[in-house]
PDB file of C-alpha atoms in Angstrom:
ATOM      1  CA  UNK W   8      17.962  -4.180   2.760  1.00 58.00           C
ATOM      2  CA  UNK W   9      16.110  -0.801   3.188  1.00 61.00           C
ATOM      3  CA  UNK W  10      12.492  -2.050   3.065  1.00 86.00           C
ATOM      4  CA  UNK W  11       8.982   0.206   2.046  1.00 92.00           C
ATOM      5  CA  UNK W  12       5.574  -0.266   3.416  1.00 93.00           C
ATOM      6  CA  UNK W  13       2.910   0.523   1.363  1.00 96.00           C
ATOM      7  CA  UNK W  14      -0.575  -0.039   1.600  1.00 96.00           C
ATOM      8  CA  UNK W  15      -2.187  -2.881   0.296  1.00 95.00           C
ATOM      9  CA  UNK W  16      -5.016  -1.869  -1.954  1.00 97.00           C
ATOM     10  CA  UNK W  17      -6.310   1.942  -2.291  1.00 98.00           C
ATOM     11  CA  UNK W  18      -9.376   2.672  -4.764  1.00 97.00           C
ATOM     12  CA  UNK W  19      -9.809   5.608  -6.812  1.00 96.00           C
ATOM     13  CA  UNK W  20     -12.550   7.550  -9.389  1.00 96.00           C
ATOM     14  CA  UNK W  21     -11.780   7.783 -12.731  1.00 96.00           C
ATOM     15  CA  UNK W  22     -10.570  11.227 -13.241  1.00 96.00           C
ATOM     16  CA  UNK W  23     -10.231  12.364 -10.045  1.00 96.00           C
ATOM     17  CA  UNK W  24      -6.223  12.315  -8.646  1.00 96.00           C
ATOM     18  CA  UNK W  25      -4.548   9.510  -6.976  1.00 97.00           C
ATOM     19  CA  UNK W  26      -2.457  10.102  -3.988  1.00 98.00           C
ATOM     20  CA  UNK W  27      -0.155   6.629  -3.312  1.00 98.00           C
ATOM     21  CA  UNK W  28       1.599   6.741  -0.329  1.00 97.00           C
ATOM     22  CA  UNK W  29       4.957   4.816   0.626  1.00 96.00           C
ATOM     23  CA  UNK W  30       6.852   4.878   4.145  1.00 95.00           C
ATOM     24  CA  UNK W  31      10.755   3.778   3.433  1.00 93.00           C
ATOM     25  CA  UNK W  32      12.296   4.952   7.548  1.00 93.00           C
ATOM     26  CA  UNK W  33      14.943   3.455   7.031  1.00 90.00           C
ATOM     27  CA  UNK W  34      16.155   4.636   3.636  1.00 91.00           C
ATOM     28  CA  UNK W  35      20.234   5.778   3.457  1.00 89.00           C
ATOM     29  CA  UNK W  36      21.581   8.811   1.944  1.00 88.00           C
ATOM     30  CA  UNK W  37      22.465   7.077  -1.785  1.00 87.00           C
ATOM     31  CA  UNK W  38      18.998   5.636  -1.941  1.00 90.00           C
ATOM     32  CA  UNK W  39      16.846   6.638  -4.715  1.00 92.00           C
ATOM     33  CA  UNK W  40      13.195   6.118  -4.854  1.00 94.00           C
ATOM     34  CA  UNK W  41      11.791   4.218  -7.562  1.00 94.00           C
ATOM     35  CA  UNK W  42       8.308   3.601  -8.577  1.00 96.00           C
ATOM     36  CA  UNK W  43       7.205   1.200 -11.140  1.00 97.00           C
ATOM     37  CA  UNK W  44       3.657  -0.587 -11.732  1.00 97.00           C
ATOM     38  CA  UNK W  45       2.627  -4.088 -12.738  1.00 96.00           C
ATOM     39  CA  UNK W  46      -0.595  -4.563 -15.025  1.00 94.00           C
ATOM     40  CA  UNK W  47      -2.180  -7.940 -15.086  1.00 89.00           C
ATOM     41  CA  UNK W  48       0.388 -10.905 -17.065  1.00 88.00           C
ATOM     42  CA  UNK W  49       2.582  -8.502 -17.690  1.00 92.00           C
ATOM     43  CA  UNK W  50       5.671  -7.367 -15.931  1.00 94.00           C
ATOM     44  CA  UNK W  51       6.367  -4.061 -13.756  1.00 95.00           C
ATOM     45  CA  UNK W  52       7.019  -1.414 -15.679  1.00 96.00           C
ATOM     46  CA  UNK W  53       9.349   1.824 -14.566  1.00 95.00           C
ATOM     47  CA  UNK W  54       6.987   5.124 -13.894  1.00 97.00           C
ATOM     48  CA  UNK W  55       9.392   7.292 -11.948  1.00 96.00           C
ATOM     49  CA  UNK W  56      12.048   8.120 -10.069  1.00 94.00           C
ATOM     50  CA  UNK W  57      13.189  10.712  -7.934  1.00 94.00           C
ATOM     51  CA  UNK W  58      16.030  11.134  -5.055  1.00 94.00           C
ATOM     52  CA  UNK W  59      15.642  14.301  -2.762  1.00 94.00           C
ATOM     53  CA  UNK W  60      13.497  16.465  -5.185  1.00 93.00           C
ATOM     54  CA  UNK W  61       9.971  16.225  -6.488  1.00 94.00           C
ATOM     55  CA  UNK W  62      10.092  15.228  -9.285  1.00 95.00           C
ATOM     56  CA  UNK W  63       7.112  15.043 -12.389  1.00 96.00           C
ATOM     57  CA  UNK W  64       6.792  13.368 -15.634  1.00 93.00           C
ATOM     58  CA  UNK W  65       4.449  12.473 -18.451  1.00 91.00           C
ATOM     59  CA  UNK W  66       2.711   9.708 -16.774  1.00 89.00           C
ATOM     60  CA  UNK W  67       3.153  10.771 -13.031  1.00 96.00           C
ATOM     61  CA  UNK W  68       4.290  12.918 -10.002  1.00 97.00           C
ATOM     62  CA  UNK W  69       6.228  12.056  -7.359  1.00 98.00           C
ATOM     63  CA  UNK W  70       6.655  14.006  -4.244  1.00 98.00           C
ATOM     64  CA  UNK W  71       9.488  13.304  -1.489  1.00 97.00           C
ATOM     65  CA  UNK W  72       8.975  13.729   2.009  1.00 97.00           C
ATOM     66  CA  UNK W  73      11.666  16.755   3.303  1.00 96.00           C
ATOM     67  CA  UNK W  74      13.161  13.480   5.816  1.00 96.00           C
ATOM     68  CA  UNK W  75      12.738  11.257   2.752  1.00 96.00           C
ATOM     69  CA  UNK W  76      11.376   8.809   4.942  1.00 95.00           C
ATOM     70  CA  UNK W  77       8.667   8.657   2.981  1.00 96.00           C
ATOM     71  CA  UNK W  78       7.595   9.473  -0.625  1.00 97.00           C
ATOM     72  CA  UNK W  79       3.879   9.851  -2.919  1.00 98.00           C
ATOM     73  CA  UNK W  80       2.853   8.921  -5.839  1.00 98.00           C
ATOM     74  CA  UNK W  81       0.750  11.035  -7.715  1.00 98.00           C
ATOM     75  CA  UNK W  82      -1.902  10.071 -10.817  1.00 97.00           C
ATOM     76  CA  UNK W  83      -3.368  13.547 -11.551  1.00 95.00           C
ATOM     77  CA  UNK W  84      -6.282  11.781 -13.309  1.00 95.00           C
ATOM     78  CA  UNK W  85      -6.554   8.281 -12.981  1.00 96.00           C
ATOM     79  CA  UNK W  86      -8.053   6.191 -16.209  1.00 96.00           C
ATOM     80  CA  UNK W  87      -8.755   2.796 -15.981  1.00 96.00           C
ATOM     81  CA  UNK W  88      -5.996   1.422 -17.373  1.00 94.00           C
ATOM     82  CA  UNK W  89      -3.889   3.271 -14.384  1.00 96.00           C
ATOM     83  CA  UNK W  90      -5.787   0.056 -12.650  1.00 97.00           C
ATOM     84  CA  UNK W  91      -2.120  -1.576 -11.270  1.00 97.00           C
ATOM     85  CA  UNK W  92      -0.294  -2.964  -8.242  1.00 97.00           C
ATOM     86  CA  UNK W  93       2.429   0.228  -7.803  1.00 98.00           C
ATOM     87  CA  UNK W  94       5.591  -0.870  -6.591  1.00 96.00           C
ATOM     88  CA  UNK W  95       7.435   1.477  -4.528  1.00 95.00           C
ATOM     89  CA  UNK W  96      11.344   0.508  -3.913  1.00 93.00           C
ATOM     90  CA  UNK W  97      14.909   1.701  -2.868  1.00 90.00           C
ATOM     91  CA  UNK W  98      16.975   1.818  -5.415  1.00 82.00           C
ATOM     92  CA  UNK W  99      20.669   1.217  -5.814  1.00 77.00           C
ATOM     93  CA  UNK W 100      23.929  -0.516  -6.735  1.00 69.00           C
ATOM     94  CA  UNK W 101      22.702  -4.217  -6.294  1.00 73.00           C
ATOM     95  CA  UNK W 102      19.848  -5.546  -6.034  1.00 73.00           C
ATOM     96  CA  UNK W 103      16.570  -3.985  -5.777  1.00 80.00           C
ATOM     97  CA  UNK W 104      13.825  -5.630  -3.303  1.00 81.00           C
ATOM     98  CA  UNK W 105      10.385  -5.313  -3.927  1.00 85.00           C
ATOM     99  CA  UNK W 106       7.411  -5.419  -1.577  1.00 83.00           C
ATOM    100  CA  UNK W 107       3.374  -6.453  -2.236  1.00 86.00           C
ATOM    101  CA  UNK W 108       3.104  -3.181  -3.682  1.00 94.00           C
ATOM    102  CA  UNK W 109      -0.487  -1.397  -3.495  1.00 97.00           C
ATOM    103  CA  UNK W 110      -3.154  -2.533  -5.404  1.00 97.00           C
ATOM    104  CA  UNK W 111      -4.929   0.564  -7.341  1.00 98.00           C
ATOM    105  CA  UNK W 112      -8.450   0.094  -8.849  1.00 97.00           C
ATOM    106  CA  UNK W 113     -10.194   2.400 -10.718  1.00 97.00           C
ATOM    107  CA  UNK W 114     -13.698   2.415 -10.428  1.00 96.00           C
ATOM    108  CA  UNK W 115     -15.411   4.581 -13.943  1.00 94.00           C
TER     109      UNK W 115
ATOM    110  CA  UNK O  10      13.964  -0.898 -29.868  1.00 56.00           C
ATOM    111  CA  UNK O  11      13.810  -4.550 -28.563  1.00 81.00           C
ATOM    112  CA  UNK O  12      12.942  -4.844 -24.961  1.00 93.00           C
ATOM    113  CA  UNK O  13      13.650  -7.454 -22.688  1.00 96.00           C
ATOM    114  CA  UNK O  14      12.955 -10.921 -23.944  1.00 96.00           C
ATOM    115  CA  UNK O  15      12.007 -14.087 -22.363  1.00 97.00           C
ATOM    116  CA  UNK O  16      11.530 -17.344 -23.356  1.00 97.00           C
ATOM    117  CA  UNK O  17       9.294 -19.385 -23.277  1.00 98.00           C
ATOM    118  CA  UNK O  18       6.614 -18.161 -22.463  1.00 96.00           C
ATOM    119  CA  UNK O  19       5.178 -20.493 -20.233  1.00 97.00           C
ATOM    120  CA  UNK O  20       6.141 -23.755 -19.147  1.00 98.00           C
ATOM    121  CA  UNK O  21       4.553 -27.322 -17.902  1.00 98.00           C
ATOM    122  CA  UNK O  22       6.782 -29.583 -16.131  1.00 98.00           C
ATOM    123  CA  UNK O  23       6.791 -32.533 -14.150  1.00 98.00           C
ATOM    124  CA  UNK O  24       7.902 -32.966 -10.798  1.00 98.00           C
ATOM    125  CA  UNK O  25      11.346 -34.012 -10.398  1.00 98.00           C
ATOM    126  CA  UNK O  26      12.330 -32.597 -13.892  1.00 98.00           C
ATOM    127  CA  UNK O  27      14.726 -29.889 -14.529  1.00 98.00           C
ATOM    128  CA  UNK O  28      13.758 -26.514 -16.407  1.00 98.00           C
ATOM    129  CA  UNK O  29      15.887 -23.981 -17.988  1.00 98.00           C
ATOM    130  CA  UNK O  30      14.348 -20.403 -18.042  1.00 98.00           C
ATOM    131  CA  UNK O  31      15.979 -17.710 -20.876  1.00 98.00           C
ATOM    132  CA  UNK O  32      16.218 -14.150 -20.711  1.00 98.00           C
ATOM    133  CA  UNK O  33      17.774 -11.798 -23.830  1.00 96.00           C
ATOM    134  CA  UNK O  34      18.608  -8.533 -22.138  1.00 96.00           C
ATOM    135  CA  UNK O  35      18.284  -5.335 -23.846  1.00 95.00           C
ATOM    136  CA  UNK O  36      21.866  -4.721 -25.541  1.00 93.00           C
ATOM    137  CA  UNK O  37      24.176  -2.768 -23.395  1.00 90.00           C
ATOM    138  CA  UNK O  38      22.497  -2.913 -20.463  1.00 92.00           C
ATOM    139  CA  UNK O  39      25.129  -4.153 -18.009  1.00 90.00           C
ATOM    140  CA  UNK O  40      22.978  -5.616 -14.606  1.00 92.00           C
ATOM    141  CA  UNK O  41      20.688  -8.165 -14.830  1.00 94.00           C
ATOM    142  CA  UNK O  42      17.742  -9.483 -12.255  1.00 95.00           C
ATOM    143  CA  UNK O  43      15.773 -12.111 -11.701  1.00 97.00           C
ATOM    144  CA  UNK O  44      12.981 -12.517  -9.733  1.00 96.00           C
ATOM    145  CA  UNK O  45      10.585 -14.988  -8.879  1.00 97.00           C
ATOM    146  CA  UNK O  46       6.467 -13.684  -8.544  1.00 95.00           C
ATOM    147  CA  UNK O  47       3.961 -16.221  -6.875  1.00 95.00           C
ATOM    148  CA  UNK O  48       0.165 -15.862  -7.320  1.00 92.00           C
ATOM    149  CA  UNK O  49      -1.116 -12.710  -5.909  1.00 87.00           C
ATOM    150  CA  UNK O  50       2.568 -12.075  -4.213  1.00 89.00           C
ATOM    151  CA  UNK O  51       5.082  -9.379  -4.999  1.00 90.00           C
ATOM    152  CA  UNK O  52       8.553  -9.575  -6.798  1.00 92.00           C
ATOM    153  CA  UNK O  53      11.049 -12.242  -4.480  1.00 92.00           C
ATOM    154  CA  UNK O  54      14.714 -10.974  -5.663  1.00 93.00           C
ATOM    155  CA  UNK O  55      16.506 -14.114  -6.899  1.00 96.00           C
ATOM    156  CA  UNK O  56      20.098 -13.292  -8.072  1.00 95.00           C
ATOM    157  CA  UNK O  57      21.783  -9.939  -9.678  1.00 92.00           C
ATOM    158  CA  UNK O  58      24.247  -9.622 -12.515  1.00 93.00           C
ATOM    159  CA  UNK O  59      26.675  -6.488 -12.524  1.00 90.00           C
ATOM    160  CA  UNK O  60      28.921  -7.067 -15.810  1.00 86.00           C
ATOM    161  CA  UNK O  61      31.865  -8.965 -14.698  1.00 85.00           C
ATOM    162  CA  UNK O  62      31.259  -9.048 -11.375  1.00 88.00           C
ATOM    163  CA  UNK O  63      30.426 -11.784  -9.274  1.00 91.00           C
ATOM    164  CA  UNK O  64      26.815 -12.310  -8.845  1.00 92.00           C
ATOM    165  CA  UNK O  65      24.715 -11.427  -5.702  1.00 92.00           C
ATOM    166  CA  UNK O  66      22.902 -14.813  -5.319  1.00 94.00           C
ATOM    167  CA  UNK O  67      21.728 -13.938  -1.864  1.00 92.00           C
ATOM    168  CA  UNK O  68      18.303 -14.588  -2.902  1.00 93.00           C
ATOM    169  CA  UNK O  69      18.151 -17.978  -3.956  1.00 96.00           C
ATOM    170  CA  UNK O  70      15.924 -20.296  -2.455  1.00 95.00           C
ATOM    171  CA  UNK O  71      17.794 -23.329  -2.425  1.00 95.00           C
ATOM    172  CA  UNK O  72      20.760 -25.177  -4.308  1.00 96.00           C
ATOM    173  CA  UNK O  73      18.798 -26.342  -6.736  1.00 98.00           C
ATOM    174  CA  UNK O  74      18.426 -22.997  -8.493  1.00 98.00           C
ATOM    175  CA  UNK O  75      21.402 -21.361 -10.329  1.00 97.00           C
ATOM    176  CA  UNK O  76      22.176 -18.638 -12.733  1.00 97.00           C
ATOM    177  CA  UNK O  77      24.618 -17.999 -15.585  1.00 96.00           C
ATOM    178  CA  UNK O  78      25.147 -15.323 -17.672  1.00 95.00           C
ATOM    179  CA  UNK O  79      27.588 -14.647 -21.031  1.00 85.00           C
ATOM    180  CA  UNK O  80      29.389 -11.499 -20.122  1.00 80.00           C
ATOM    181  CA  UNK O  81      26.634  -8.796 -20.781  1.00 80.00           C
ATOM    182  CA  UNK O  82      24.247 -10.945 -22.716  1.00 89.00           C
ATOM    183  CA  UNK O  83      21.803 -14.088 -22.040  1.00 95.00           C
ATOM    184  CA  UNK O  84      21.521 -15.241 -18.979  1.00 97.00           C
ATOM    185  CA  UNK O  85      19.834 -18.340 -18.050  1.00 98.00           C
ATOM    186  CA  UNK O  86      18.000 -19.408 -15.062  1.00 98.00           C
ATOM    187  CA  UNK O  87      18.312 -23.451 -14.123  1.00 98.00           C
ATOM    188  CA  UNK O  88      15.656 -24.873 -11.177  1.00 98.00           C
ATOM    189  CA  UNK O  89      16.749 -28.751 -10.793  1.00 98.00           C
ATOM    190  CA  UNK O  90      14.630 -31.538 -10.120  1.00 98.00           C
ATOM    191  CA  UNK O  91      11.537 -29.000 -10.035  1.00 98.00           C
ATOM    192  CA  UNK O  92       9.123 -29.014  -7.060  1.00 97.00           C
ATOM    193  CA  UNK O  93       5.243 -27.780  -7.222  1.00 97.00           C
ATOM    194  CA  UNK O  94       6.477 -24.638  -4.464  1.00 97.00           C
ATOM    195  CA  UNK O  95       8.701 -23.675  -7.584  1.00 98.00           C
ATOM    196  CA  UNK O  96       5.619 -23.005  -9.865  1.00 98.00           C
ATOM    197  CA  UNK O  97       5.442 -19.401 -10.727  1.00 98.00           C
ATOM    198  CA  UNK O  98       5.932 -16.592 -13.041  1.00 97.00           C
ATOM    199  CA  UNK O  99      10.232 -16.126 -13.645  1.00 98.00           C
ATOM    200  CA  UNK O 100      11.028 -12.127 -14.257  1.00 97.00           C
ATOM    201  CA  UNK O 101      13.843 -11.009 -15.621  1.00 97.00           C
ATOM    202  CA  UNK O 102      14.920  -7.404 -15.764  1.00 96.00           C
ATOM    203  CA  UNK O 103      17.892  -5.362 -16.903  1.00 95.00           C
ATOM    204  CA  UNK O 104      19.136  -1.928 -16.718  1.00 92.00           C
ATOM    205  CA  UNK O 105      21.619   0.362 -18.495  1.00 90.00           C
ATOM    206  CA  UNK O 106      24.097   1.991 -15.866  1.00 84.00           C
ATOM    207  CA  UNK O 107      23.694   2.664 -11.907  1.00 75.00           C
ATOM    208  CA  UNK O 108      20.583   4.621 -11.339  1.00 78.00           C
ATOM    209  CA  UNK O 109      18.408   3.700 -14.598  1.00 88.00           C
ATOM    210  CA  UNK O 110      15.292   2.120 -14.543  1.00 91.00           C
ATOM    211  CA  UNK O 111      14.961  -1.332 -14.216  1.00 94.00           C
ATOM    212  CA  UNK O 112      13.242  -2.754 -17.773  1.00 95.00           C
ATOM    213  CA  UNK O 113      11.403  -6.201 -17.153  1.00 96.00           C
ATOM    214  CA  UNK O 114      10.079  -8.899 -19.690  1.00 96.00           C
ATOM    215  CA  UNK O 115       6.986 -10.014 -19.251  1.00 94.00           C
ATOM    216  CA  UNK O 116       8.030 -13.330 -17.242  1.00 96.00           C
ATOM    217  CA  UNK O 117       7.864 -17.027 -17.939  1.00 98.00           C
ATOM    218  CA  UNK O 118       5.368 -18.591 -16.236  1.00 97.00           C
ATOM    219  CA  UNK O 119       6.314 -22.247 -14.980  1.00 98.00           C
ATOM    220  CA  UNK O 120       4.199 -24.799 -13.832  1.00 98.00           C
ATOM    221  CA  UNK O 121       5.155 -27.985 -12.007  1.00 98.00           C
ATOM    222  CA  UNK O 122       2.388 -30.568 -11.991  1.00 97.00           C
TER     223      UNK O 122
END
């Protein structure tokens, strides 16, 4: 399976932007790149998605490397409850491997 | 609408006994996952659903975990004669077609004293 590093734990300001990074080398031309984040006893939930473009949303931005070897995760104004471990993956047909993810905190 | 559904909640169980974890998926959605999270640890891909296809078990620890699932509906996750390693929280998640997001429940957690 294509595999992602991430870093393990990244800490942030409330309000000020969030830049999470993810390295995926090894990632194959039907890959997508899927982000989701897990808050405490509950489980992952999807935040975006993107495959060669950038891509933005209501919650998020995600940027993709030109090589998409690797991909970021942007929180234009992180909250506290944005406090999550963010899953970065590679997505498609089959099954879907997840790493340790990065744990974000948010300090107010 | 109704998101994906897992029951129960939590479980206690002795060591030696043998549990049977339930996931409803959200209607329609034709793949189903489960995956098993340890304390503190990321998501450890267990076995994949695709419709009527045979499932990917490649990531079952042992033989004493199996899967089963009712055409595009409940599945149901079996862990025989239960060992303290196997305590953790169960996820189960489903998705709608190729490329949509994964949805998850919010796990069962099982304990094996």
């Amino acid at each position: 399976d294509a595999k992602t590093t991430q870093p393990n734990s990244m800490e942030s300001n409330e309000e000020e932007p969030v830049h999470l990074p993810c390295n995926h080398s090894t990632i194959s031309g039907t890959d997508y790149i899927h982000w989701y984040r897990q808050l405490p006893s509950q489980g992952p939930e999807y935040v975006i998605h993107g495959l060669t473009s950038n891509v933005n949303n209501r919650m998020a931005s995600l940027a993709i490397a030109e090589d998409r070897k690797s991909s970021t995760l942007i929180l234009h104004r992180a909250t506290l409850r944005d406090a999550a471990v963010y899953y970065c993956i590679l997505y498609n047909a089959g099954k879907s491997t997840f790493g340790d993810g990065t744990t974000l905190t948010v300090k107010p | 609408g109704a998101g994906v559904s897992q029951s129960p909640s939590n479980k206690v169980t002795e060591k030696g006994k043998d549990v049977e974890l339930r996931c409803d998926p959200i209607s329609g959605h034709t793949a189903l996952y489960w995956y098993r999270q340890r304390l503190g640890q990321g998501l450890e891909f267990l076995i994949y659903f695709q419709g009527n296809s045979a499932p990917d078990k490649s990531g079952l620890p042992s033989d004493r975990f199996s899967a089963e699932r009712t055409g595009e509906s409940v599945s149901t996750l079996t862990i025989q004669r239960t060992q303290q390693e196997d305590s953790a929280v169960y996820l189960c998640a489903s998705k709608q077609t190729y490329n949509s997001p994964l949805h998850f429940g919010n796990g069962t957690r099982l304990t094996v004293t």
